[in-house]
Structures are given as C-alpha cells and as structure tokens.
mmCIF file of C-alpha atoms in Angstrom:
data_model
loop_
_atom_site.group_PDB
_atom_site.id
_atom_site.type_symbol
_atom_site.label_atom_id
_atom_site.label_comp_id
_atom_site.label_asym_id
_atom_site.label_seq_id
_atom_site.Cartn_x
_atom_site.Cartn_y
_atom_site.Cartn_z
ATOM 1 C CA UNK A 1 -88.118 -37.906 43.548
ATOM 2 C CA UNK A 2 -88.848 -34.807 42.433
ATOM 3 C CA UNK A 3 -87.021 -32.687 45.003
ATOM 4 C CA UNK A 4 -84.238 -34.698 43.331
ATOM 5 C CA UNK A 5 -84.850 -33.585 39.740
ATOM 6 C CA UNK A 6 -85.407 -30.140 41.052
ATOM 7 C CA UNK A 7 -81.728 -29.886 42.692
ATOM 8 C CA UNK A 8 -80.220 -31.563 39.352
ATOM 9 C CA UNK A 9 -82.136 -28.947 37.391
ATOM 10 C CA UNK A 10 -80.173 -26.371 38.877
ATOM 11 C CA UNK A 11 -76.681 -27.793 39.216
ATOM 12 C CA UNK A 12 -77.211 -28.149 35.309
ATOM 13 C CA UNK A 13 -78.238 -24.248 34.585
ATOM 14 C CA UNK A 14 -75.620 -23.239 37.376
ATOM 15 C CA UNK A 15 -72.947 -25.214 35.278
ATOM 16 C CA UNK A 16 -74.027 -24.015 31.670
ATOM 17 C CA UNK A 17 -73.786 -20.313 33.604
ATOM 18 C CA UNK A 18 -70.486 -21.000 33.704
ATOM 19 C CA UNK A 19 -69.206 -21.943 30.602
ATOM 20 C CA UNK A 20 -71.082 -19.327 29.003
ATOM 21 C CA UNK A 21 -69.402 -16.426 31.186
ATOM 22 C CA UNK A 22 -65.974 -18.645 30.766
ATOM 23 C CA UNK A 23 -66.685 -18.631 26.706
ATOM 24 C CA UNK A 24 -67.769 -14.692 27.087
ATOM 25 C CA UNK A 25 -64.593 -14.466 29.222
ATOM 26 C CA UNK A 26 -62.798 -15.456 26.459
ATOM 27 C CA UNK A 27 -64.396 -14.125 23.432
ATOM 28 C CA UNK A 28 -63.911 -10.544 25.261
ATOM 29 C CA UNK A 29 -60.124 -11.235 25.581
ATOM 30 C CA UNK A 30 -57.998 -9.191 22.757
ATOM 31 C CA UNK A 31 -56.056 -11.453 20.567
ATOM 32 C CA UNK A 32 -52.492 -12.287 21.299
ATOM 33 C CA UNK A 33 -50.495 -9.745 18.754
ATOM 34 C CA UNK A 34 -48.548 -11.937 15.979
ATOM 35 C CA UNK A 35 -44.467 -12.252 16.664
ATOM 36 C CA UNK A 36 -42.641 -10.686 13.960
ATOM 37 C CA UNK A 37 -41.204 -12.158 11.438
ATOM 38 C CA UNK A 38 -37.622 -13.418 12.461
ATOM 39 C CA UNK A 39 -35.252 -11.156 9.468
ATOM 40 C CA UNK A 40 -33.437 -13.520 6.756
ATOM 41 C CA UNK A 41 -29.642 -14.031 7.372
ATOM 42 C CA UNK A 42 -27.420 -12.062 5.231
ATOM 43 C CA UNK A 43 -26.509 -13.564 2.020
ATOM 44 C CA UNK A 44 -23.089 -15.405 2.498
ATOM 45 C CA UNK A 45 -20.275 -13.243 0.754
ATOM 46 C CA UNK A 46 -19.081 -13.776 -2.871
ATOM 47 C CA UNK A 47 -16.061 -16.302 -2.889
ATOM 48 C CA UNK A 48 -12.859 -14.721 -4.155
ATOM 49 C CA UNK A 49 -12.523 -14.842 -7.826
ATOM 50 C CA UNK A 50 -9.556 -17.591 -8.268
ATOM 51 C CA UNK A 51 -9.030 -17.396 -12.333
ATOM 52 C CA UNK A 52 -6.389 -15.190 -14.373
ATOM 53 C CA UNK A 53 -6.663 -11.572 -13.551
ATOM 54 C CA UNK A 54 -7.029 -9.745 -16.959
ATOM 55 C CA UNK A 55 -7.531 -5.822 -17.969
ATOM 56 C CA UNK A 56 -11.171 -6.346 -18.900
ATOM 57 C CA UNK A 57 -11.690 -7.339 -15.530
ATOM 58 C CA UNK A 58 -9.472 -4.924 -13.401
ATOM 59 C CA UNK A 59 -11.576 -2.311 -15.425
ATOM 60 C CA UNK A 60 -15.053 -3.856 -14.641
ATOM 61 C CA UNK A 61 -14.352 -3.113 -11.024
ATOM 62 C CA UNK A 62 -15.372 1.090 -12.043
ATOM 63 C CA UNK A 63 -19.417 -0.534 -10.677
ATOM 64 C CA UNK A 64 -18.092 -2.131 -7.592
ATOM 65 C CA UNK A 65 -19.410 1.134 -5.301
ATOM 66 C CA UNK A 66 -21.802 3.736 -5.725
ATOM 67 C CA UNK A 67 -20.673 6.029 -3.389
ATOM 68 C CA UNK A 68 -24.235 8.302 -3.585
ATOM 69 C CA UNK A 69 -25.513 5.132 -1.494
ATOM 70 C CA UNK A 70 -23.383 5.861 1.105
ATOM 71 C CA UNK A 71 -20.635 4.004 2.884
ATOM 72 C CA UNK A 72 -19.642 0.712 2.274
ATOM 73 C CA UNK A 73 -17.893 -1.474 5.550
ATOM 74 C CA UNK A 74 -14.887 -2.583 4.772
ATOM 75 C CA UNK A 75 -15.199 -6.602 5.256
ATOM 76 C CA UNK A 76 -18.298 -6.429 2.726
ATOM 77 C CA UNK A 77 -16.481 -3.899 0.334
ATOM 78 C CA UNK A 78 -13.335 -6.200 0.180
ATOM 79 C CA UNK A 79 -15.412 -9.337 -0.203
ATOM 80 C CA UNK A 80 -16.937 -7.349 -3.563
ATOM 81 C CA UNK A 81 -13.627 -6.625 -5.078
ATOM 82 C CA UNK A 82 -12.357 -10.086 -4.460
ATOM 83 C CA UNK A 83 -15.186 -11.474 -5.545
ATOM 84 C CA UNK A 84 -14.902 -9.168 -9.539
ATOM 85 C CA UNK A 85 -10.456 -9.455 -8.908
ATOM 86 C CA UNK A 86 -9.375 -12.377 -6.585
ATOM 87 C CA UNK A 87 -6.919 -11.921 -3.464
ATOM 88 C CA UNK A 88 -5.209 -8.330 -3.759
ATOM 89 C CA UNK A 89 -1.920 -8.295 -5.482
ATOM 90 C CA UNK A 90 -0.335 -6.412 -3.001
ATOM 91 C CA UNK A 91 -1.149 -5.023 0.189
ATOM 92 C CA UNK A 92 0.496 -1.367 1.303
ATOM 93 C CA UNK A 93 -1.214 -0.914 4.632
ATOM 94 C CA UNK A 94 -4.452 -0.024 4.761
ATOM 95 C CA UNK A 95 -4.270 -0.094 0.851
ATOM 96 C CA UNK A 96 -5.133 -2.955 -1.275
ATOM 97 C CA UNK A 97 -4.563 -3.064 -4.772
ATOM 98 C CA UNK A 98 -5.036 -5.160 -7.821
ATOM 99 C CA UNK A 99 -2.630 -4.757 -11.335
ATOM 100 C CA UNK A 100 -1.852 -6.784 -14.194
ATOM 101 C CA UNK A 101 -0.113 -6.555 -16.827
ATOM 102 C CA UNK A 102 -0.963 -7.698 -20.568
ATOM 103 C CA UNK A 103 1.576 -6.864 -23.465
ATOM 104 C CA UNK A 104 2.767 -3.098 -23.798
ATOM 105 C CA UNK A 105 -0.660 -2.240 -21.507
ATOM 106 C CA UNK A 106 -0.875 -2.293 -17.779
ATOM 107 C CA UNK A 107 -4.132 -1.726 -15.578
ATOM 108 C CA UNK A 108 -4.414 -1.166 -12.079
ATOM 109 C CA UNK A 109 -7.022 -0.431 -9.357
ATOM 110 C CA UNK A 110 -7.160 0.379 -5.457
ATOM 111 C CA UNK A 111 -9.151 0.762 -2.719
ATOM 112 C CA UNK A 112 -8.295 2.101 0.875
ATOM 113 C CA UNK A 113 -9.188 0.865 4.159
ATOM 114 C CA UNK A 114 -10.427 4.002 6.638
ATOM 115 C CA UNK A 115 -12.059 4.599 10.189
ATOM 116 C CA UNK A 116 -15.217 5.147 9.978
ATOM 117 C CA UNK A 117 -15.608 7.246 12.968
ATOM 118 C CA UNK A 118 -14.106 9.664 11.116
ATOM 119 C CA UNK A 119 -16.717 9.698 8.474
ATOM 120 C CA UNK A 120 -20.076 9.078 10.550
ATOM 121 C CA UNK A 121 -19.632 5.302 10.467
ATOM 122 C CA UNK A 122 -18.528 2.797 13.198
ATOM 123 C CA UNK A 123 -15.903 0.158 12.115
ATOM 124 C CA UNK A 124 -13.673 0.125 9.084
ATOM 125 C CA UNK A 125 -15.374 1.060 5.800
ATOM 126 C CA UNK A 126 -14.341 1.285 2.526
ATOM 127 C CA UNK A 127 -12.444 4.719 2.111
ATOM 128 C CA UNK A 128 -10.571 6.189 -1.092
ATOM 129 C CA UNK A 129 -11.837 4.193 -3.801
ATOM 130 C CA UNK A 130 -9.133 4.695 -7.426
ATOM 131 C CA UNK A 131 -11.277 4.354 -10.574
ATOM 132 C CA UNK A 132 -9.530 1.633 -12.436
ATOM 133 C CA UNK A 133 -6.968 2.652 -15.117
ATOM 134 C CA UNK A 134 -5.051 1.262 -18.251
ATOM 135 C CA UNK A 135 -1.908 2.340 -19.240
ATOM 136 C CA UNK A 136 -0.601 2.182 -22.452
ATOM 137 C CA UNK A 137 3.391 1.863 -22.793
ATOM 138 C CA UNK A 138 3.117 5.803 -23.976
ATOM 139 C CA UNK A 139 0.913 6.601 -21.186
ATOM 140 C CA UNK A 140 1.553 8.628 -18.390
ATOM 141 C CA UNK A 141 4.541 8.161 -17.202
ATOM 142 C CA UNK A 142 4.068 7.776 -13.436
ATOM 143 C CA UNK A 143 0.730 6.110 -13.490
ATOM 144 C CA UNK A 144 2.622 3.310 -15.435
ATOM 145 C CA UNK A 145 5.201 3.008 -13.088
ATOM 146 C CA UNK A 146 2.928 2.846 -10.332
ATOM 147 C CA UNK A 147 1.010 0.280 -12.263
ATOM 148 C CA UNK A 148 4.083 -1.686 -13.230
ATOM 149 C CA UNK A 149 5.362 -1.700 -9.536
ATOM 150 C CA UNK A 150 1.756 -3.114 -8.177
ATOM 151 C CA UNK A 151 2.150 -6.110 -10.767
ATOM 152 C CA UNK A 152 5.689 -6.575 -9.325
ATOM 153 C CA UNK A 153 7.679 -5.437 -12.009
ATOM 154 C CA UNK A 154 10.585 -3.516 -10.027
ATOM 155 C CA UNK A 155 12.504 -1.189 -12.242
ATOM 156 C CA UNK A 156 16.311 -1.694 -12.229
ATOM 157 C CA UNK A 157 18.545 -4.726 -13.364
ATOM 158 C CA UNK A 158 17.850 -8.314 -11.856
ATOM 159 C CA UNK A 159 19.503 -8.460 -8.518
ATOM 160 C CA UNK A 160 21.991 -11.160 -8.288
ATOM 161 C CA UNK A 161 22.557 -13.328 -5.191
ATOM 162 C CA UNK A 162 26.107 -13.618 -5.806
ATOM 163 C CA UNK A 163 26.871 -10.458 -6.222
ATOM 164 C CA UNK A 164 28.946 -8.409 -3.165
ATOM 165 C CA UNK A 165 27.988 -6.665 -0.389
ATOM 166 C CA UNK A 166 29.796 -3.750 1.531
ATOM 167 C CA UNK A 167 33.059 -4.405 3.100
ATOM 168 C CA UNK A 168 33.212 -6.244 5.991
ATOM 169 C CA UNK A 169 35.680 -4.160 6.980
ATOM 170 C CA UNK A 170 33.917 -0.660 6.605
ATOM 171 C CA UNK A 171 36.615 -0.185 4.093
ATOM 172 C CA UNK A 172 36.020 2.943 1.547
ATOM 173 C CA UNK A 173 34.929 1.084 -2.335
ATOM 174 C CA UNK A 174 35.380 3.149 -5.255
ATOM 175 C CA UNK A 175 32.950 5.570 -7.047
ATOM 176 C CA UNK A 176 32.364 2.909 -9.733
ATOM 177 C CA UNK A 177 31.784 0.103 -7.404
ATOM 178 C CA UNK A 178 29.566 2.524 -5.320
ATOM 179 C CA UNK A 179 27.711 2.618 -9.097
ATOM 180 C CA UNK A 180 27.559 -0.754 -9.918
ATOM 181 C CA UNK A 181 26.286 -2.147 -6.999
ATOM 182 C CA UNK A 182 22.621 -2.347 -7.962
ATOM 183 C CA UNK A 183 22.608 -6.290 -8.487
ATOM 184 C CA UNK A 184 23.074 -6.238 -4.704
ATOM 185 C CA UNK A 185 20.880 -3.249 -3.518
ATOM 186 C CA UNK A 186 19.344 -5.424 -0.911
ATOM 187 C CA UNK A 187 22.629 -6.127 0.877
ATOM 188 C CA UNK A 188 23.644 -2.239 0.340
ATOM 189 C CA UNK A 189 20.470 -0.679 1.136
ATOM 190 C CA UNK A 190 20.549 1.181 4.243
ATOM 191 C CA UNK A 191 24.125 0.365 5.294
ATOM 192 C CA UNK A 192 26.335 2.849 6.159
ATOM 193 C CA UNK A 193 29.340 2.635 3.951
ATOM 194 C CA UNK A 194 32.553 5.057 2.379
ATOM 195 C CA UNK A 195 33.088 6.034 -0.943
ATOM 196 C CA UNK A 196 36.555 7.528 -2.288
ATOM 197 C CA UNK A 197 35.780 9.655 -5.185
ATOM 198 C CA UNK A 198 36.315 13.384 -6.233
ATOM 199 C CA UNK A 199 34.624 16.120 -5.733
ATOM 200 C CA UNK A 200 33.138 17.421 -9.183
ATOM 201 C CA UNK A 201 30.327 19.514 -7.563
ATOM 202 C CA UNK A 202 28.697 21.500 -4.287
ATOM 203 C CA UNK A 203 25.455 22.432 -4.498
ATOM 204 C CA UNK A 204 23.616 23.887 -1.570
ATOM 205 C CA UNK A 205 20.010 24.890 -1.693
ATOM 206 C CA UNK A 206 17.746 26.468 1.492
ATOM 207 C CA UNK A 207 14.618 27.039 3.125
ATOM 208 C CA UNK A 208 13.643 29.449 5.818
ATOM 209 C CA UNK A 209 16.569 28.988 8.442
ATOM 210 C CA UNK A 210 17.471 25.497 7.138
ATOM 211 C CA UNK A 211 19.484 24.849 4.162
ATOM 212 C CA UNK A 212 20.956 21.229 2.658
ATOM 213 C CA UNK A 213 24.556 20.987 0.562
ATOM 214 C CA UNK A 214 25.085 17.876 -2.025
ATOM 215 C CA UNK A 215 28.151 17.143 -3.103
ATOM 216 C CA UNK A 216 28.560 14.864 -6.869
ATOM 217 C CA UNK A 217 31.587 12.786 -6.492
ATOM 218 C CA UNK A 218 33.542 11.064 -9.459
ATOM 219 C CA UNK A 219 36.006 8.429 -9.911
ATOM 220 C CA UNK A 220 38.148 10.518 -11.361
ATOM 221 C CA UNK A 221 39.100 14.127 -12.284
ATOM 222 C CA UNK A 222 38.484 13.493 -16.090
ATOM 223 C CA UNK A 223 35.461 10.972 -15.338
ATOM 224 C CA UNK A 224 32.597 11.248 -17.645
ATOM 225 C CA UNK A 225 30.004 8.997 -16.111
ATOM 226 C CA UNK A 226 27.388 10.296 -13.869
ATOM 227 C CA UNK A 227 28.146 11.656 -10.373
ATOM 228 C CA UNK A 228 27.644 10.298 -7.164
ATOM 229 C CA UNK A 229 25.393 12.418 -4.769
ATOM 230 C CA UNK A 230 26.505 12.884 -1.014
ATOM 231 C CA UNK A 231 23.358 14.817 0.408
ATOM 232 C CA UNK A 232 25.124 16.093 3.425
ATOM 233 C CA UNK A 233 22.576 16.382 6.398
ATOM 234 C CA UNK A 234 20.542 19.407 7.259
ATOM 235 C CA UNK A 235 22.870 22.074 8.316
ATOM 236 C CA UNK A 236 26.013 20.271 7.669
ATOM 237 C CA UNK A 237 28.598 22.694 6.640
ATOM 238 C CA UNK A 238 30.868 21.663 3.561
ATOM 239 C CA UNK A 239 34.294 21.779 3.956
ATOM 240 C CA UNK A 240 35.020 19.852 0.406
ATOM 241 C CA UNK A 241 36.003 21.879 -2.391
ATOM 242 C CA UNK A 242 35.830 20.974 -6.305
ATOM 243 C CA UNK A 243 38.744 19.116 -6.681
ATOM 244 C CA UNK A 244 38.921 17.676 -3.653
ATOM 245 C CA UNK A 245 39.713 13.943 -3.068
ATOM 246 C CA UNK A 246 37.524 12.908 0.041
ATOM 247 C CA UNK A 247 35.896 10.172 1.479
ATOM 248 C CA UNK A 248 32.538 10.407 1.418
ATOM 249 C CA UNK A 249 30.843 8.250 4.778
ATOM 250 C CA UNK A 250 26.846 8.256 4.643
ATOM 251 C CA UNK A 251 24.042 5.376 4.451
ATOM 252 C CA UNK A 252 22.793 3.797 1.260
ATOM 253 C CA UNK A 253 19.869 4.979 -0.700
ATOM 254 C CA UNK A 254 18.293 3.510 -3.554
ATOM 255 C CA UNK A 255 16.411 6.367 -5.372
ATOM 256 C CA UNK A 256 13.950 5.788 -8.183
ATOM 257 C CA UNK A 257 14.486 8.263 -11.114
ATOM 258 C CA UNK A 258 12.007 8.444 -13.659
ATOM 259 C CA UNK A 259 12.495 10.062 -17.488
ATOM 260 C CA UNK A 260 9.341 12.460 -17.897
ATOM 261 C CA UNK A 261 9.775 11.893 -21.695
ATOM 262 C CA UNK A 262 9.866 7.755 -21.954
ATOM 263 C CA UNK A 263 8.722 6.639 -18.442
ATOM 264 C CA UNK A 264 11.057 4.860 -17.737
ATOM 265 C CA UNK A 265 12.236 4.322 -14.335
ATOM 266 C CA UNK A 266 15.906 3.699 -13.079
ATOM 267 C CA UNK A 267 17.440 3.092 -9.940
ATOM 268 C CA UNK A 268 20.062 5.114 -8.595
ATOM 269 C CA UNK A 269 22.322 4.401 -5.349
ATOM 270 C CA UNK A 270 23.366 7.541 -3.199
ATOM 271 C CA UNK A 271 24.604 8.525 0.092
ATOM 272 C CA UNK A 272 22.268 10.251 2.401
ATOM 273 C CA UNK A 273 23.237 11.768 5.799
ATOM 274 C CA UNK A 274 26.697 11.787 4.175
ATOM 275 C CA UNK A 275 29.548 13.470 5.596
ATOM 276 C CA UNK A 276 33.008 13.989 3.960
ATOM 277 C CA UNK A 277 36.813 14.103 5.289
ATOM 278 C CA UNK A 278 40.277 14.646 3.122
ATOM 279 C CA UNK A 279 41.384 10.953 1.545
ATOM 280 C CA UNK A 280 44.789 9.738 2.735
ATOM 281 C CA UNK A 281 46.818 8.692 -0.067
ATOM 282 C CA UNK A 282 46.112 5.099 -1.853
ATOM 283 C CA UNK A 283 42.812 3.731 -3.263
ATOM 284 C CA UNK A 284 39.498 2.497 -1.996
ATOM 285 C CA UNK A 285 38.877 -0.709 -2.463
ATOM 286 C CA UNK A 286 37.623 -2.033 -5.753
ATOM 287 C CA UNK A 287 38.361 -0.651 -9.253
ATOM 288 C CA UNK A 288 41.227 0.742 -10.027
ATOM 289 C CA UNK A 289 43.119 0.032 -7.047
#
C-alpha cells in the first residue's frame, strides 16, 4: 500500500514538472508581432458635375491643382475637373477643355494630358494646366475667339445643306462663286478645284534658298471686291502676269482671318498648292457666264 502511494507521489511531481517547464516554455516565448493595419481604400472619385456650366464655375476651377504639391495623374486630375465642370466640352487630343458662353462674356479653361516619364512620373499625369479666363466682347481678341470656338461657336455664315459643291465635272467656277461658297465649306474643303479669274497681283516673298509666290485673282479687270489668293507651292515659278486671264487649279482652304481691332473672325476660302495656266476663251462656270 504504501509502495503504491509512493510511485503515485512521483508520477504527480513528475507531471506538475512538466507543465511548469511547458508554462515557462511559454512565458519565455516573444510575443507574436501585431499585423499591420490593412490601408483604407481610396475614396471613390467625385461624380461628374451634370448641371448648367456657368462662368462662376469655369472660373472656380483656378483651385483645382496646386502644382507646389507636385504632380497630379491624369485619371484623378480629370475626375477633379469633371467633378467642379462636368464632361469636357471638347476634346483636341490630349487636350480637354471646358467654355461657355453667357451674354457678351465668354470663359474658358484647359488642361493637358502628358507622359509622365517625361517629368519623373510613371503614367499619364496632368500636364499644362490654363488658368481659367473671361472674356469680355472687347477683350482680347484671340483669347475670345479661342473661347468662342471651344463653346462651339464657329465663325463664318451658317453652312447650308443645300447649298453646291464643286463641279462634278472638275469644271473651272468663277471668282465669285469661288467667294461665295462658304455655306458649303464642308463639301469644298480640301478638294481640288479651278478658278477662272484675273490676275490683279504677284507677290513673292523668301527665305534662305526657298521662296513662295501668291497670286490675287479677280472676277474681273475693274472688280472691286477682295482678291482671291493662289499660294503657288514652294518654288513654283510664276508664269502669270497682272492682267493675265488664267485658270487657277489648287486645293481648297478655309482660312480664319481675324480683325486685331474688333475680334472678329471671318472665314476666307483660298487655293493652296495652286498652280496657274492661260484661260481658253469662254467662261467658268457660274456667274456671269
């Protein structure tokens, strides 16, 4: 019996041995260290601003970027200006840009898509950045047009969809067709066409080895309107002389002339690339056939 108690005696000490080295065991054993916090998700972008676009607005976008904090990626800085302008009003490339216009006053503001390897970056950031602007109807006059142009507002007369295109027939048209065809400018511009006029002027100027002649055509001798302009390619010798009745053969350009005193901007057709040959006798086609 008491052999028995003896060996029981020591399988109880031999088993609180234990625990205690297991519970030293694992008081001596360093802490597991804490997992870090898992980072919030990025705040969701601004939805686009979807009401009436107004000056006070297109001029509130001067705080959109702070550019001594560096650069801005591009999806983010969009998302800001659509958020203070709504959807760009017209997209030129990599340029986006917002304009309205309100009365005699028209604002406008841009912002430019750019590489950013090219500026320390990786991806597309937010590159030229215009400070927003208002112009007045005497304000300067190419900022306005520019303005004017963003908001849609195309200078020239209204085109009209019934109005006629080139010959079919690559016939020659008359100076004053040639003139009045801005109502169709879309189905003129860029097409190669002939004009029958007379010479009124030849103008050449040069630089370095390369030099450019433009000859002003008129419908007549005594014709008072304005001229027509043949820009003759680089090079190209002129064999008209004032006087001259030619044909005048070049493609259709629609330049934008602006007056430096009212701002106003008007469209004028011309022939580029033009070349010119003697006219046989009769009349191109249109007036005064």
């Amino acid at each position: 019996m008491k052999r028995t108690l003896f060996i029981a005696a020591l399988a109880t000490l031999a088993l609180a041995g234990c625990k205690k080295k297991e519970g030293e065991a694992t008081k001596d054993k360093p802490a597991e260290p804490a997992k870090p916090a898992e980072p919030a998700p990025p705040a969701p972008p601004p939805p686009p601003f979807t009401g009436a676009l107004t000056i006070e607005r297109v001029l509130g976008a001067d705080q959109l970027f702070d550019r001594s904090k560096g650069n801005v990626a591009w999806a983010e800085g969009l998302a800001r200006a659509e958020a203070q302008l709504g959807k760009a009003t017209k997209v030129d490339g990599a340029s986006y840009q917002w304009a309205v216009i309100d009365g005699d006053d028209c604002a406008y503001y841009e912002i430019e898509k750019a590489d950013g390897t090219k500026f320390g970056a990786s991806g597309d950031i937010v590159g030229m950045v215009q400070k927003p602007m208002k112009v007045a109807k005497d304000g300067p006059a190419m900022n306005r047009a520019e303005c004017q142009k963003i908001a849609g507002v195309e200078p020239g007369p209204p085109e009209d969809p019934n109005a006629a295109g080139p010959p079919a027939d690559g016939s020659p048209v008359t100076v004053d067709d040639f003139r009045g065809l801005l109502p169709a400018r879309s189905k003129w511009k860029g097409q190669v066409v002939k004009v029958r006029g007379h010479v009124k002027g030849v103008s050449t100027s040069s630089s370095g080895s390369d030099k450019w002649v433009t000859i002003q055509l008129l419908a007549a001798a005594d014709d008072t309107n304005p001229t027509v302009t043949c820009a003759m390619a680089t090079n190209a010798e002129a064999t008209a002389k004032i006087g001259d009745e030619v044909i005048a053969t070049g493609k259709v350009e629609i330049a934008e002339m602006m007056s430096m005193g009212s701002g106003e901007v008007r469209l004028e057709p011309k022939l580029v690339e033009c070349a010119t040959e003697a006219a046989p006798a009769g009349k191109g086609k249109g007036k005064g056939k």
